[in-house]
Structures are given as C-alpha cells and as structure tokens.
Amino acid sequence: MSTAAVRPRPGRHPVEIGRPDKELFGEGGVTKRELAEHYRAVAPMMLPHVRDRPLALHRFPDGIFADGGAGFFQKQLPAHAPDWIGGVQVHREQGGDITMAVCDDTACLLWLADQAVITPHPWLSRTGALEHPDRVIVDLDPAGDDFALVREAAADVRAGLEEAGLAVFVMTTGSRGLHVVAPLRPELHFDEVRKFARRLADAVAARRPDAYTTEFRKDKRRGRLFLDVLRNAYAQHAVAPYAVRALPEAPVAVPLEWEELEGIASARNWTVRTLGERLERAHAAGGDAWHGMARHARSPRKAVERLAKLERRSR
C-alpha cells in the first residue's frame, strides 16, 4: 500500500497518508492527498474554531459515492488513534460516557484526513464547559436552490441578533445554505440558549411568514426557507469553517465578510481545488473574516433580556 508523509511543520508529528492517490470524490476527483493538503493549508484559520471541542467525525473510507453516499459518523475516538490525538469524555443523553476526539493542532487534522474524515463537526461548546455553548447558530436551510432568498434570510437573522446585542458572523456551508453565528460568553446552559435561538427565529419568521418558517416537519414548510436552530443543543454539532463537504467537486464551508455576501451565488462557491487564491489573500491579510471571533463574544443573559424587551414592545 502506498503512503505519503505529510509534515505539519518542522518538529511536529509526521503523518503518513495511506493510499494518498485514492480518489474520494469519484473518478478524477479530489484525492486523499489533496484532502490532507487542504486541511494543512486551512489549519491556521480553522483550528481556532475546532480546538478544545469534541468532534463528530464524518468518515467516507471508500469515497463519497460508496454505500449510497452516506458515509458514517464516528463519535467515539478510535482505539487505534495515536496517543498525541486529544480526547474528552462526554456524557451521552441516552446514557453512558464516550471519549470523543479533540483536534488541537495541524497534525490532528492531517490524521483525520488519513482516516477519510471528510467533514469534522465540532460541538458548540468547549471541553471545560460542555453544557454551556460559546456560540449560537442559525442554519439557513432553503427548500430549493434559491440562494437569493438565503442571502435575504441571513440579513434578517443578522438584524435580529444585532438587535439582541450580539456580534454576528456568516459562513457558506459548502452545501445549500448559510450559517449565521454569534459568539457567546459561556454563561447559559444549552437549553436556555436554544430557547433564545428559537424565540429569535420565530420573530424573524413572523416578519416574513410567506418566505421563512421554523417548522421542523418538511411537509409543513410549504417551500419556505427553514430557520434551523436545532444545532443549539447539548451534543449537537455543526460543520466547521473550512470543512470539506461530501459532495461532488469537494465544496468547502467558507467564512465571509458581510460585504461579500451579495456577490455569492451559491453555498458551494469554493471547492478544495479553487480555494487557494482566497487562502493566499487571507494569509497575506493576517486572517480571514472570522479572525478573532472569540474576542467579540457577548453575554447571552443580556441578549435574552434584550429580546424579551423587543418582544414586549412589538405586542
């Protein structure tokens, strides 16, 4: 079996990429070597958003088209993981504890690529406060491919979060929609943050009931864009910035400046093979659109209070 050594940087753990020329995205598609090189290139901008968080690992050992294209989620840290791969014990809601992977450095990202982890999904909380999230996410999930409506929804959700006093960021998901994200101080339990997110989404949907919905059941959405807040719960997870998606051409989830959004025509705007120029600009600028996000974390307690005041005012 062929291997290729990919070194994160001098002095760090070398990672052997097994079968580096294996095409994970179909014939002529991105190879395992390219996947590893992608994660090495994005590591400086990606790691601040996955470090110190439990990771759910979406693996595709035989490529994205094998076995119906679903791959599988692995939450338990594999027993064969090197001892330098971090882990954290978490309690499962269905009972019992498991140890999940924690990825704190580039070598870990490369090892995950070797394991055919195409998409790492971090929790919304960190290892020191697993039940208290440090970000809230509204996932904009369109019924079809109307990305203009997704952009409009992002602006409306942004306005709602900013009215509640939060700093707001946006990212393409690499699939169909956008994630609108606000960093939080880890003050409140997931249950309280999820209630806040649902109330805010309901308020946004109420302003345009013909276009948006918070209805979970697809048969009740009637073609409207779903303002999804279900990720704001204990043990739930969301696609990481710069994660590759298990879709043809290997699209990538990419943080945006708000000013860029109007010019984006699709959540799959960048792929592993087309992201390079954007990365070069971000490195030259000293960071990307989400650089320093954690410094903008604000109090969810105060956000809940502001939202309550806004709700009373609108009655």
PDB file of C-alpha atoms in Angstrom:
ATOM      1  CA  MET A   1       0.000   0.000   0.000  1.00  0.00           C
ATOM      2  CA  SER A   2       1.407   3.383  -0.974  1.00  0.00           C
ATOM      3  CA  THR A   3       1.822   6.123   1.609  1.00  0.00           C
ATOM      4  CA  ALA A   4       2.884   9.736   1.612  1.00  0.00           C
ATOM      5  CA  ALA A   5       4.330  11.607   4.582  1.00  0.00           C
ATOM      6  CA  VAL A   6       2.743  14.985   5.193  1.00  0.00           C
ATOM      7  CA  ARG A   7       4.515  17.092   7.807  1.00  0.00           C
ATOM      8  CA  PRO A   8       2.508  19.800   9.543  1.00  0.00           C
ATOM      9  CA  ARG A   9       5.643  21.814  10.321  1.00  0.00           C
ATOM     10  CA  PRO A  10       9.189  21.035  11.489  1.00  0.00           C
ATOM     11  CA  GLY A  11       9.284  19.360  14.874  1.00  0.00           C
ATOM     12  CA  ARG A  12       5.645  18.233  14.854  1.00  0.00           C
ATOM     13  CA  HIS A  13       4.246  14.734  14.391  1.00  0.00           C
ATOM     14  CA  PRO A  14       4.710  13.443  10.837  1.00  0.00           C
ATOM     15  CA  VAL A  15       1.526  11.854   9.491  1.00  0.00           C
ATOM     16  CA  GLU A  16       1.589   9.041   6.959  1.00  0.00           C
ATOM     17  CA  ILE A  17      -1.272   9.327   4.475  1.00  0.00           C
ATOM     18  CA  GLY A  18      -2.207   5.818   3.394  1.00  0.00           C
ATOM     19  CA  ARG A  19      -3.215   5.386  -0.271  1.00  0.00           C
ATOM     20  CA  PRO A  20      -2.703   9.121  -0.962  1.00  0.00           C
ATOM     21  CA  ASP A  21      -3.865   8.844  -4.590  1.00  0.00           C
ATOM     22  CA  LYS A  22      -7.218   7.287  -3.668  1.00  0.00           C
ATOM     23  CA  GLU A  23      -9.977   9.360  -5.281  1.00  0.00           C
ATOM     24  CA  LEU A  24     -12.524  10.079  -2.541  1.00  0.00           C
ATOM     25  CA  PHE A  25     -14.855  12.172  -4.733  1.00  0.00           C
ATOM     26  CA  GLY A  26     -15.260   9.915  -7.722  1.00  0.00           C
ATOM     27  CA  GLU A  27     -13.172   9.415 -10.846  1.00  0.00           C
ATOM     28  CA  GLY A  28     -10.851  12.371 -11.396  1.00  0.00           C
ATOM     29  CA  GLY A  29     -11.996  13.901  -8.105  1.00  0.00           C
ATOM     30  CA  VAL A  30     -10.116  15.103  -5.054  1.00  0.00           C
ATOM     31  CA  THR A  31      -7.734  12.536  -3.636  1.00  0.00           C
ATOM     32  CA  LYS A  32      -6.869  11.743  -0.047  1.00  0.00           C
ATOM     33  CA  ARG A  33      -3.554  13.571  -0.530  1.00  0.00           C
ATOM     34  CA  GLU A  34      -5.424  16.689  -1.706  1.00  0.00           C
ATOM     35  CA  LEU A  35      -7.783  16.419   1.274  1.00  0.00           C
ATOM     36  CA  ALA A  36      -4.818  16.314   3.654  1.00  0.00           C
ATOM     37  CA  GLU A  37      -3.089  19.206   1.915  1.00  0.00           C
ATOM     38  CA  HIS A  38      -6.311  21.213   2.137  1.00  0.00           C
ATOM     39  CA  TYR A  39      -6.537  20.719   5.884  1.00  0.00           C
ATOM     40  CA  ARG A  40      -2.883  21.608   6.300  1.00  0.00           C
ATOM     41  CA  ALA A  41      -3.420  24.835   4.327  1.00  0.00           C
ATOM     42  CA  VAL A  42      -6.526  25.937   6.237  1.00  0.00           C
ATOM     43  CA  ALA A  43      -5.305  24.862   9.690  1.00  0.00           C
ATOM     44  CA  PRO A  44      -4.259  28.347  10.937  1.00  0.00           C
ATOM     45  CA  MET A  45      -7.775  29.688  10.267  1.00  0.00           C
ATOM     46  CA  MET A  46      -9.731  26.534  11.059  1.00  0.00           C
ATOM     47  CA  LEU A  47      -8.142  25.447  14.335  1.00  0.00           C
ATOM     48  CA  PRO A  48      -9.432  28.376  16.448  1.00  0.00           C
ATOM     49  CA  HIS A  49     -12.953  27.082  15.709  1.00  0.00           C
ATOM     50  CA  VAL A  50     -12.353  23.370  16.411  1.00  0.00           C
ATOM     51  CA  ARG A  51      -9.688  23.455  19.110  1.00  0.00           C
ATOM     52  CA  ASP A  52     -10.790  22.299  22.565  1.00  0.00           C
ATOM     53  CA  ARG A  53     -14.138  20.997  21.283  1.00  0.00           C
ATOM     54  CA  PRO A  54     -15.497  17.436  20.955  1.00  0.00           C
ATOM     55  CA  LEU A  55     -15.598  16.395  17.310  1.00  0.00           C
ATOM     56  CA  ALA A  56     -18.042  14.175  15.465  1.00  0.00           C
ATOM     57  CA  LEU A  57     -16.163  12.634  12.538  1.00  0.00           C
ATOM     58  CA  HIS A  58     -17.993  12.163   9.212  1.00  0.00           C
ATOM     59  CA  ARG A  59     -15.986   9.420   7.517  1.00  0.00           C
ATOM     60  CA  PHE A  60     -16.027   8.048   3.973  1.00  0.00           C
ATOM     61  CA  PRO A  61     -13.343   5.323   3.818  1.00  0.00           C
ATOM     62  CA  ASP A  62     -14.428   4.188   0.347  1.00  0.00           C
ATOM     63  CA  GLY A  63     -15.294   7.618  -1.028  1.00  0.00           C
ATOM     64  CA  ILE A  64     -18.460   9.690  -1.118  1.00  0.00           C
ATOM     65  CA  PHE A  65     -20.276   7.510  -3.651  1.00  0.00           C
ATOM     66  CA  ALA A  66     -19.814   4.189  -1.843  1.00  0.00           C
ATOM     67  CA  ASP A  67     -22.683   2.554   0.061  1.00  0.00           C
ATOM     68  CA  GLY A  68     -25.239   5.099  -1.053  1.00  0.00           C
ATOM     69  CA  GLY A  69     -23.011   8.083  -0.284  1.00  0.00           C
ATOM     70  CA  ALA A  70     -23.948   8.398   3.396  1.00  0.00           C
ATOM     71  CA  GLY A  71     -20.612   7.535   4.950  1.00  0.00           C
ATOM     72  CA  PHE A  72     -20.886   7.254   8.719  1.00  0.00           C
ATOM     73  CA  PHE A  73     -20.484   9.424  11.787  1.00  0.00           C
ATOM     74  CA  GLN A  74     -17.934   8.281  14.318  1.00  0.00           C
ATOM     75  CA  LYS A  75     -18.227   9.917  17.715  1.00  0.00           C
ATOM     76  CA  GLN A  76     -16.072   7.560  19.768  1.00  0.00           C
ATOM     77  CA  LEU A  77     -12.347   8.305  19.467  1.00  0.00           C
ATOM     78  CA  PRO A  78     -10.947   5.331  17.530  1.00  0.00           C
ATOM     79  CA  ALA A  79      -8.972   2.892  19.667  1.00  0.00           C
ATOM     80  CA  HIS A  80      -6.120   2.974  17.131  1.00  0.00           C
ATOM     81  CA  ALA A  81      -5.690   6.762  17.362  1.00  0.00           C
ATOM     82  CA  PRO A  82      -2.124   7.882  18.169  1.00  0.00           C
ATOM     83  CA  ASP A  83      -1.591   8.897  21.778  1.00  0.00           C
ATOM     84  CA  TRP A  84      -0.989  12.503  20.701  1.00  0.00           C
ATOM     85  CA  ILE A  85      -4.572  12.840  19.452  1.00  0.00           C
ATOM     86  CA  GLY A  86      -6.588  14.591  22.140  1.00  0.00           C
ATOM     87  CA  GLY A  87      -9.812  13.316  23.622  1.00  0.00           C
ATOM     88  CA  VAL A  88     -12.522  14.316  26.072  1.00  0.00           C
ATOM     89  CA  GLN A  89     -15.037  12.200  27.946  1.00  0.00           C
ATOM     90  CA  VAL A  90     -18.616  13.283  27.339  1.00  0.00           C
ATOM     91  CA  HIS A  91     -21.885  12.034  28.735  1.00  0.00           C
ATOM     92  CA  ARG A  92     -24.378  10.734  26.206  1.00  0.00           C
ATOM     93  CA  GLU A  93     -28.004  11.721  26.659  1.00  0.00           C
ATOM     94  CA  GLN A  94     -29.038   8.116  26.080  1.00  0.00           C
ATOM     95  CA  GLY A  95     -26.764   7.085  28.943  1.00  0.00           C
ATOM     96  CA  GLY A  96     -23.104   6.257  29.463  1.00  0.00           C
ATOM     97  CA  ASP A  97     -19.943   8.119  28.574  1.00  0.00           C
ATOM     98  CA  ILE A  98     -17.730   8.066  25.498  1.00  0.00           C
ATOM     99  CA  THR A  99     -14.394   9.647  24.633  1.00  0.00           C
ATOM    100  CA  MET A 100     -14.591  11.951  21.624  1.00  0.00           C
ATOM    101  CA  ALA A 101     -11.712  13.305  19.563  1.00  0.00           C
ATOM    102  CA  VAL A 102     -10.394  16.802  20.258  1.00  0.00           C
ATOM    103  CA  CYS A 103      -8.305  18.340  17.491  1.00  0.00           C
ATOM    104  CA  ASP A 104      -5.869  20.979  18.708  1.00  0.00           C
ATOM    105  CA  ASP A 105      -3.207  21.070  16.009  1.00  0.00           C
ATOM    106  CA  THR A 106      -2.459  20.598  12.327  1.00  0.00           C
ATOM    107  CA  ALA A 107      -1.129  17.077  12.800  1.00  0.00           C
ATOM    108  CA  CYS A 108      -4.506  16.013  14.149  1.00  0.00           C
ATOM    109  CA  LEU A 109      -6.297  17.459  11.099  1.00  0.00           C
ATOM    110  CA  LEU A 110      -3.938  15.514   8.852  1.00  0.00           C
ATOM    111  CA  TRP A 111      -4.512  12.304  10.791  1.00  0.00           C
ATOM    112  CA  LEU A 112      -8.264  12.794  10.422  1.00  0.00           C
ATOM    113  CA  ALA A 113      -7.795  13.204   6.656  1.00  0.00           C
ATOM    114  CA  ASP A 114      -5.846   9.928   6.602  1.00  0.00           C
ATOM    115  CA  GLN A 115      -8.854   8.316   8.297  1.00  0.00           C
ATOM    116  CA  ALA A 116     -11.044   9.645   5.450  1.00  0.00           C
ATOM    117  CA  VAL A 117     -12.768  12.114   7.747  1.00  0.00           C
ATOM    118  CA  ILE A 118     -14.041  14.438   5.056  1.00  0.00           C
ATOM    119  CA  THR A 119     -16.052  16.686   7.387  1.00  0.00           C
ATOM    120  CA  PRO A 120     -15.222  17.321  11.047  1.00  0.00           C
ATOM    121  CA  HIS A 121     -18.195  18.613  13.054  1.00  0.00           C
ATOM    122  CA  PRO A 122     -17.299  20.412  16.313  1.00  0.00           C
ATOM    123  CA  TRP A 123     -19.641  20.953  19.226  1.00  0.00           C
ATOM    124  CA  LEU A 124     -20.836  24.463  20.020  1.00  0.00           C
ATOM    125  CA  SER A 125     -19.189  24.212  23.455  1.00  0.00           C
ATOM    126  CA  ARG A 126     -15.672  23.643  24.738  1.00  0.00           C
ATOM    127  CA  THR A 127     -14.271  20.847  26.892  1.00  0.00           C
ATOM    128  CA  GLY A 128     -14.204  22.949  30.064  1.00  0.00           C
ATOM    129  CA  ALA A 129     -17.906  23.817  29.866  1.00  0.00           C
ATOM    130  CA  LEU A 130     -19.601  21.169  27.738  1.00  0.00           C
ATOM    131  CA  GLU A 131     -23.141  22.152  28.720  1.00  0.00           C
ATOM    132  CA  HIS A 132     -22.608  25.883  28.125  1.00  0.00           C
ATOM    133  CA  PRO A 133     -22.211  26.896  24.457  1.00  0.00           C
ATOM    134  CA  ASP A 134     -19.940  29.727  23.364  1.00  0.00           C
ATOM    135  CA  ARG A 135     -21.775  30.356  20.097  1.00  0.00           C
ATOM    136  CA  VAL A 136     -25.307  30.284  18.763  1.00  0.00           C
ATOM    137  CA  ILE A 137     -26.055  29.190  15.193  1.00  0.00           C
ATOM    138  CA  VAL A 138     -28.990  29.726  12.882  1.00  0.00           C
ATOM    139  CA  ASP A 139     -28.711  27.360   9.919  1.00  0.00           C
ATOM    140  CA  LEU A 140     -30.473  28.729   6.850  1.00  0.00           C
ATOM    141  CA  ASP A 141     -31.861  25.723   5.015  1.00  0.00           C
ATOM    142  CA  PRO A 142     -33.637  26.556   1.722  1.00  0.00           C
ATOM    143  CA  ALA A 143     -36.254  24.282   0.213  1.00  0.00           C
ATOM    144  CA  GLY A 144     -34.582  24.594  -3.202  1.00  0.00           C
ATOM    145  CA  ASP A 145     -31.708  26.431  -4.818  1.00  0.00           C
ATOM    146  CA  ASP A 146     -32.946  29.994  -4.317  1.00  0.00           C
ATOM    147  CA  PHE A 147     -29.752  31.421  -2.865  1.00  0.00           C
ATOM    148  CA  ALA A 148     -31.033  34.989  -3.176  1.00  0.00           C
ATOM    149  CA  LEU A 149     -33.588  34.113  -0.502  1.00  0.00           C
ATOM    150  CA  VAL A 150     -30.826  32.611   1.653  1.00  0.00           C
ATOM    151  CA  ARG A 151     -28.922  35.903   1.455  1.00  0.00           C
ATOM    152  CA  GLU A 152     -32.048  37.823   2.447  1.00  0.00           C
ATOM    153  CA  ALA A 153     -32.635  35.483   5.376  1.00  0.00           C
ATOM    154  CA  ALA A 154     -29.040  35.952   6.533  1.00  0.00           C
ATOM    155  CA  ALA A 155     -29.527  39.726   6.605  1.00  0.00           C
ATOM    156  CA  ASP A 156     -32.795  39.353   8.533  1.00  0.00           C
ATOM    157  CA  VAL A 157     -31.305  36.954  11.103  1.00  0.00           C
ATOM    158  CA  ARG A 158     -28.292  39.218  11.448  1.00  0.00           C
ATOM    159  CA  ALA A 159     -30.573  42.154  12.208  1.00  0.00           C
ATOM    160  CA  GLY A 160     -32.406  40.140  14.850  1.00  0.00           C
ATOM    161  CA  LEU A 161     -29.218  39.012  16.580  1.00  0.00           C
ATOM    162  CA  GLU A 162     -27.761  42.507  16.469  1.00  0.00           C
ATOM    163  CA  GLU A 163     -30.974  43.897  17.988  1.00  0.00           C
ATOM    164  CA  ALA A 164     -30.314  41.464  20.837  1.00  0.00           C
ATOM    165  CA  GLY A 165     -26.848  42.974  21.227  1.00  0.00           C
ATOM    166  CA  LEU A 166     -24.742  40.225  19.665  1.00  0.00           C
ATOM    167  CA  ALA A 167     -21.889  40.367  17.137  1.00  0.00           C
ATOM    168  CA  VAL A 168     -22.833  38.356  14.062  1.00  0.00           C
ATOM    169  CA  PHE A 169     -20.774  36.372  11.537  1.00  0.00           C
ATOM    170  CA  VAL A 170     -21.707  34.411   8.416  1.00  0.00           C
ATOM    171  CA  MET A 171     -20.357  31.364   6.570  1.00  0.00           C
ATOM    172  CA  THR A 172     -21.272  29.353   3.497  1.00  0.00           C
ATOM    173  CA  THR A 173     -21.967  25.766   4.497  1.00  0.00           C
ATOM    174  CA  GLY A 174     -20.489  24.223   1.364  1.00  0.00           C
ATOM    175  CA  SER A 175     -23.862  22.569   0.816  1.00  0.00           C
ATOM    176  CA  ARG A 176     -27.040  24.640   0.195  1.00  0.00           C
ATOM    177  CA  GLY A 177     -27.257  27.378   2.802  1.00  0.00           C
ATOM    178  CA  LEU A 178     -25.510  29.680   5.216  1.00  0.00           C
ATOM    179  CA  HIS A 179     -24.702  29.580   8.908  1.00  0.00           C
ATOM    180  CA  VAL A 180     -25.295  32.804  10.806  1.00  0.00           C
ATOM    181  CA  VAL A 181     -23.242  32.663  14.011  1.00  0.00           C
ATOM    182  CA  ALA A 182     -22.883  34.817  17.106  1.00  0.00           C
ATOM    183  CA  PRO A 183     -20.114  34.137  19.659  1.00  0.00           C
ATOM    184  CA  LEU A 184     -21.257  33.961  23.284  1.00  0.00           C
ATOM    185  CA  ARG A 185     -19.772  34.003  26.727  1.00  0.00           C
ATOM    186  CA  PRO A 186     -20.449  30.500  28.133  1.00  0.00           C
ATOM    187  CA  GLU A 187     -22.884  31.753  30.771  1.00  0.00           C
ATOM    188  CA  LEU A 188     -26.066  29.845  29.985  1.00  0.00           C
ATOM    189  CA  HIS A 189     -26.975  26.182  29.650  1.00  0.00           C
ATOM    190  CA  PHE A 190     -27.719  24.838  26.165  1.00  0.00           C
ATOM    191  CA  ASP A 191     -31.425  24.635  26.989  1.00  0.00           C
ATOM    192  CA  GLU A 192     -31.609  28.372  27.646  1.00  0.00           C
ATOM    193  CA  VAL A 193     -29.574  29.262  24.554  1.00  0.00           C
ATOM    194  CA  ARG A 194     -31.735  27.044  22.386  1.00  0.00           C
ATOM    195  CA  LYS A 195     -34.903  28.712  23.714  1.00  0.00           C
ATOM    196  CA  PHE A 196     -33.375  32.094  22.920  1.00  0.00           C
ATOM    197  CA  ALA A 197     -32.460  30.964  19.397  1.00  0.00           C
ATOM    198  CA  ARG A 198     -35.957  29.592  18.785  1.00  0.00           C
ATOM    199  CA  ARG A 199     -37.644  32.767  20.015  1.00  0.00           C
ATOM    200  CA  LEU A 200     -35.400  34.875  17.803  1.00  0.00           C
ATOM    201  CA  ALA A 201     -36.010  32.642  14.773  1.00  0.00           C
ATOM    202  CA  ASP A 202     -39.756  32.742  15.407  1.00  0.00           C
ATOM    203  CA  ALA A 203     -39.611  36.550  15.494  1.00  0.00           C
ATOM    204  CA  VAL A 204     -37.689  36.687  12.204  1.00  0.00           C
ATOM    205  CA  ALA A 205     -40.071  34.198  10.562  1.00  0.00           C
ATOM    206  CA  ALA A 206     -43.097  36.181  11.758  1.00  0.00           C
ATOM    207  CA  ARG A 207     -41.895  39.217   9.794  1.00  0.00           C
ATOM    208  CA  ARG A 208     -41.916  37.227   6.527  1.00  0.00           C
ATOM    209  CA  PRO A 209     -44.214  34.237   7.078  1.00  0.00           C
ATOM    210  CA  ASP A 210     -44.521  33.701   3.333  1.00  0.00           C
ATOM    211  CA  ALA A 211     -40.763  33.168   2.988  1.00  0.00           C
ATOM    212  CA  TYR A 212     -39.469  31.738   6.295  1.00  0.00           C
ATOM    213  CA  THR A 213     -40.526  29.071   8.752  1.00  0.00           C
ATOM    214  CA  THR A 214     -39.318  27.445  11.969  1.00  0.00           C
ATOM    215  CA  GLU A 215     -41.462  24.367  11.318  1.00  0.00           C
ATOM    216  CA  PHE A 216     -39.372  21.218  11.808  1.00  0.00           C
ATOM    217  CA  ARG A 217     -41.552  18.947   9.663  1.00  0.00           C
ATOM    218  CA  LYS A 218     -40.736  19.315   5.969  1.00  0.00           C
ATOM    219  CA  ASP A 219     -44.305  18.656   4.896  1.00  0.00           C
ATOM    220  CA  LYS A 220     -45.398  21.758   6.820  1.00  0.00           C
ATOM    221  CA  ARG A 221     -42.783  24.135   5.421  1.00  0.00           C
ATOM    222  CA  ARG A 222     -44.617  24.582   2.107  1.00  0.00           C
ATOM    223  CA  GLY A 223     -41.480  25.554   0.205  1.00  0.00           C
ATOM    224  CA  ARG A 224     -40.346  28.155   2.723  1.00  0.00           C
ATOM    225  CA  LEU A 225     -36.781  28.566   3.965  1.00  0.00           C
ATOM    226  CA  PHE A 226     -36.222  26.783   7.298  1.00  0.00           C
ATOM    227  CA  LEU A 227     -34.607  28.842  10.071  1.00  0.00           C
ATOM    228  CA  ASP A 228     -32.977  25.874  11.789  1.00  0.00           C
ATOM    229  CA  VAL A 229     -31.870  26.328  15.424  1.00  0.00           C
ATOM    230  CA  LEU A 230     -31.780  22.624  16.297  1.00  0.00           C
ATOM    231  CA  ARG A 231     -27.979  22.577  16.483  1.00  0.00           C
ATOM    232  CA  ASN A 232     -28.130  24.699  19.616  1.00  0.00           C
ATOM    233  CA  ALA A 233     -28.398  21.730  21.953  1.00  0.00           C
ATOM    234  CA  TYR A 234     -26.108  19.577  24.068  1.00  0.00           C
ATOM    235  CA  ALA A 235     -24.173  17.008  21.994  1.00  0.00           C
ATOM    236  CA  GLN A 236     -25.266  18.575  18.703  1.00  0.00           C
ATOM    237  CA  HIS A 237     -22.636  19.788  16.281  1.00  0.00           C
ATOM    238  CA  ALA A 238     -22.170  21.916  13.189  1.00  0.00           C
ATOM    239  CA  VAL A 239     -19.892  21.858  10.165  1.00  0.00           C
ATOM    240  CA  ALA A 240     -16.560  23.534  10.903  1.00  0.00           C
ATOM    241  CA  PRO A 241     -15.255  26.541   8.979  1.00  0.00           C
ATOM    242  CA  TYR A 242     -13.142  25.301   6.042  1.00  0.00           C
ATOM    243  CA  ALA A 243     -14.510  21.776   6.371  1.00  0.00           C
ATOM    244  CA  VAL A 244     -14.905  19.890   3.116  1.00  0.00           C
ATOM    245  CA  ARG A 245     -18.385  18.589   2.317  1.00  0.00           C
ATOM    246  CA  ALA A 246     -19.056  15.096   1.000  1.00  0.00           C
ATOM    247  CA  LEU A 247     -20.484  16.345  -2.294  1.00  0.00           C
ATOM    248  CA  PRO A 248     -19.256  16.266  -5.905  1.00  0.00           C
ATOM    249  CA  GLU A 249     -16.260  18.564  -6.534  1.00  0.00           C
ATOM    250  CA  ALA A 250     -15.484  18.750  -2.776  1.00  0.00           C
ATOM    251  CA  PRO A 251     -17.073  22.099  -1.850  1.00  0.00           C
ATOM    252  CA  VAL A 252     -15.809  23.869   1.271  1.00  0.00           C
ATOM    253  CA  ALA A 253     -17.562  25.777   4.075  1.00  0.00           C
ATOM    254  CA  VAL A 254     -16.086  29.303   3.963  1.00  0.00           C
ATOM    255  CA  PRO A 255     -16.385  32.272   6.379  1.00  0.00           C
ATOM    256  CA  LEU A 256     -17.429  35.501   4.665  1.00  0.00           C
ATOM    257  CA  GLU A 257     -17.307  39.202   5.233  1.00  0.00           C
ATOM    258  CA  TRP A 258     -20.862  40.514   5.277  1.00  0.00           C
ATOM    259  CA  GLU A 259     -19.961  42.873   2.424  1.00  0.00           C
ATOM    260  CA  GLU A 260     -19.146  39.860   0.225  1.00  0.00           C
ATOM    261  CA  LEU A 261     -22.463  38.132   0.663  1.00  0.00           C
ATOM    262  CA  GLU A 262     -24.359  39.891  -2.121  1.00  0.00           C
ATOM    263  CA  GLY A 263     -21.844  38.611  -4.673  1.00  0.00           C
ATOM    264  CA  ILE A 264     -22.076  34.973  -3.589  1.00  0.00           C
ATOM    265  CA  ALA A 265     -24.322  32.876  -5.827  1.00  0.00           C
ATOM    266  CA  SER A 266     -24.070  29.523  -4.081  1.00  0.00           C
ATOM    267  CA  ALA A 267     -23.107  27.917  -0.782  1.00  0.00           C
ATOM    268  CA  ARG A 268     -20.784  25.755  -2.896  1.00  0.00           C
ATOM    269  CA  ASN A 269     -18.884  28.782  -4.214  1.00  0.00           C
ATOM    270  CA  TRP A 270     -15.456  27.328  -3.324  1.00  0.00           C
ATOM    271  CA  THR A 271     -14.020  23.841  -3.572  1.00  0.00           C
ATOM    272  CA  VAL A 272     -10.820  22.195  -2.417  1.00  0.00           C
ATOM    273  CA  ARG A 273      -9.326  22.931  -5.837  1.00  0.00           C
ATOM    274  CA  THR A 274     -10.478  26.556  -6.129  1.00  0.00           C
ATOM    275  CA  LEU A 275      -9.968  27.895  -2.597  1.00  0.00           C
ATOM    276  CA  GLY A 276      -6.240  28.553  -2.929  1.00  0.00           C
ATOM    277  CA  GLU A 277      -6.316  32.186  -4.049  1.00  0.00           C
ATOM    278  CA  ARG A 278      -8.722  33.144  -1.266  1.00  0.00           C
ATOM    279  CA  LEU A 279      -6.490  31.443   1.300  1.00  0.00           C
ATOM    280  CA  GLU A 280      -3.456  33.311  -0.006  1.00  0.00           C
ATOM    281  CA  ARG A 281      -5.264  36.637   0.413  1.00  0.00           C
ATOM    282  CA  ALA A 282      -6.358  35.732   3.924  1.00  0.00           C
ATOM    283  CA  HIS A 283      -2.839  34.700   4.948  1.00  0.00           C
ATOM    284  CA  ALA A 284      -1.435  37.928   3.491  1.00  0.00           C
ATOM    285  CA  ALA A 285      -4.047  39.954   5.386  1.00  0.00           C
ATOM    286  CA  GLY A 286      -3.225  38.228   8.670  1.00  0.00           C
ATOM    287  CA  GLY A 287      -6.535  36.421   8.968  1.00  0.00           C
ATOM    288  CA  ASP A 288      -9.908  35.686   7.462  1.00  0.00           C
ATOM    289  CA  ALA A 289     -13.432  37.037   8.025  1.00  0.00           C
ATOM    290  CA  TRP A 290     -13.756  35.121  11.316  1.00  0.00           C
ATOM    291  CA  HIS A 291     -10.326  36.072  12.655  1.00  0.00           C
ATOM    292  CA  GLY A 292     -10.601  36.971  16.337  1.00  0.00           C
ATOM    293  CA  MET A 293     -14.269  35.985  16.539  1.00  0.00           C
ATOM    294  CA  ALA A 294     -13.971  34.883  20.177  1.00  0.00           C
ATOM    295  CA  ARG A 295     -12.992  38.415  21.208  1.00  0.00           C
ATOM    296  CA  HIS A 296     -16.484  39.528  20.164  1.00  0.00           C
ATOM    297  CA  ALA A 297     -18.290  37.100  22.483  1.00  0.00           C
ATOM    298  CA  ARG A 298     -21.080  38.815  24.382  1.00  0.00           C
ATOM    299  CA  SER A 299     -23.407  37.929  27.217  1.00  0.00           C
ATOM    300  CA  PRO A 300     -26.294  35.628  26.280  1.00  0.00           C
ATOM    301  CA  ARG A 301     -28.044  36.662  29.504  1.00  0.00           C
ATOM    302  CA  LYS A 302     -28.192  40.239  28.274  1.00  0.00           C
ATOM    303  CA  ALA A 303     -29.230  39.054  24.804  1.00  0.00           C
ATOM    304  CA  VAL A 304     -32.165  37.154  26.324  1.00  0.00           C
ATOM    305  CA  GLU A 305     -33.181  40.257  28.270  1.00  0.00           C
ATOM    306  CA  ARG A 306     -32.977  42.478  25.172  1.00  0.00           C
ATOM    307  CA  LEU A 307     -35.015  40.015  23.128  1.00  0.00           C
ATOM    308  CA  ALA A 308     -37.695  39.953  25.839  1.00  0.00           C
ATOM    309  CA  LYS A 309     -37.890  43.755  25.768  1.00  0.00           C
ATOM    310  CA  LEU A 310     -38.213  43.721  21.976  1.00  0.00           C
ATOM    311  CA  GLU A 311     -40.973  41.128  22.193  1.00  0.00           C
ATOM    312  CA  ARG A 312     -42.920  43.202  24.707  1.00  0.00           C
ATOM    313  CA  ARG A 313     -42.517  46.299  22.569  1.00  0.00           C
ATOM    314  CA  SER A 314     -43.881  44.545  19.469  1.00  0.00           C
ATOM    315  CA  ARG A 315     -47.076  43.300  21.141  1.00  0.00           C
TER     316      ARG A 315
END
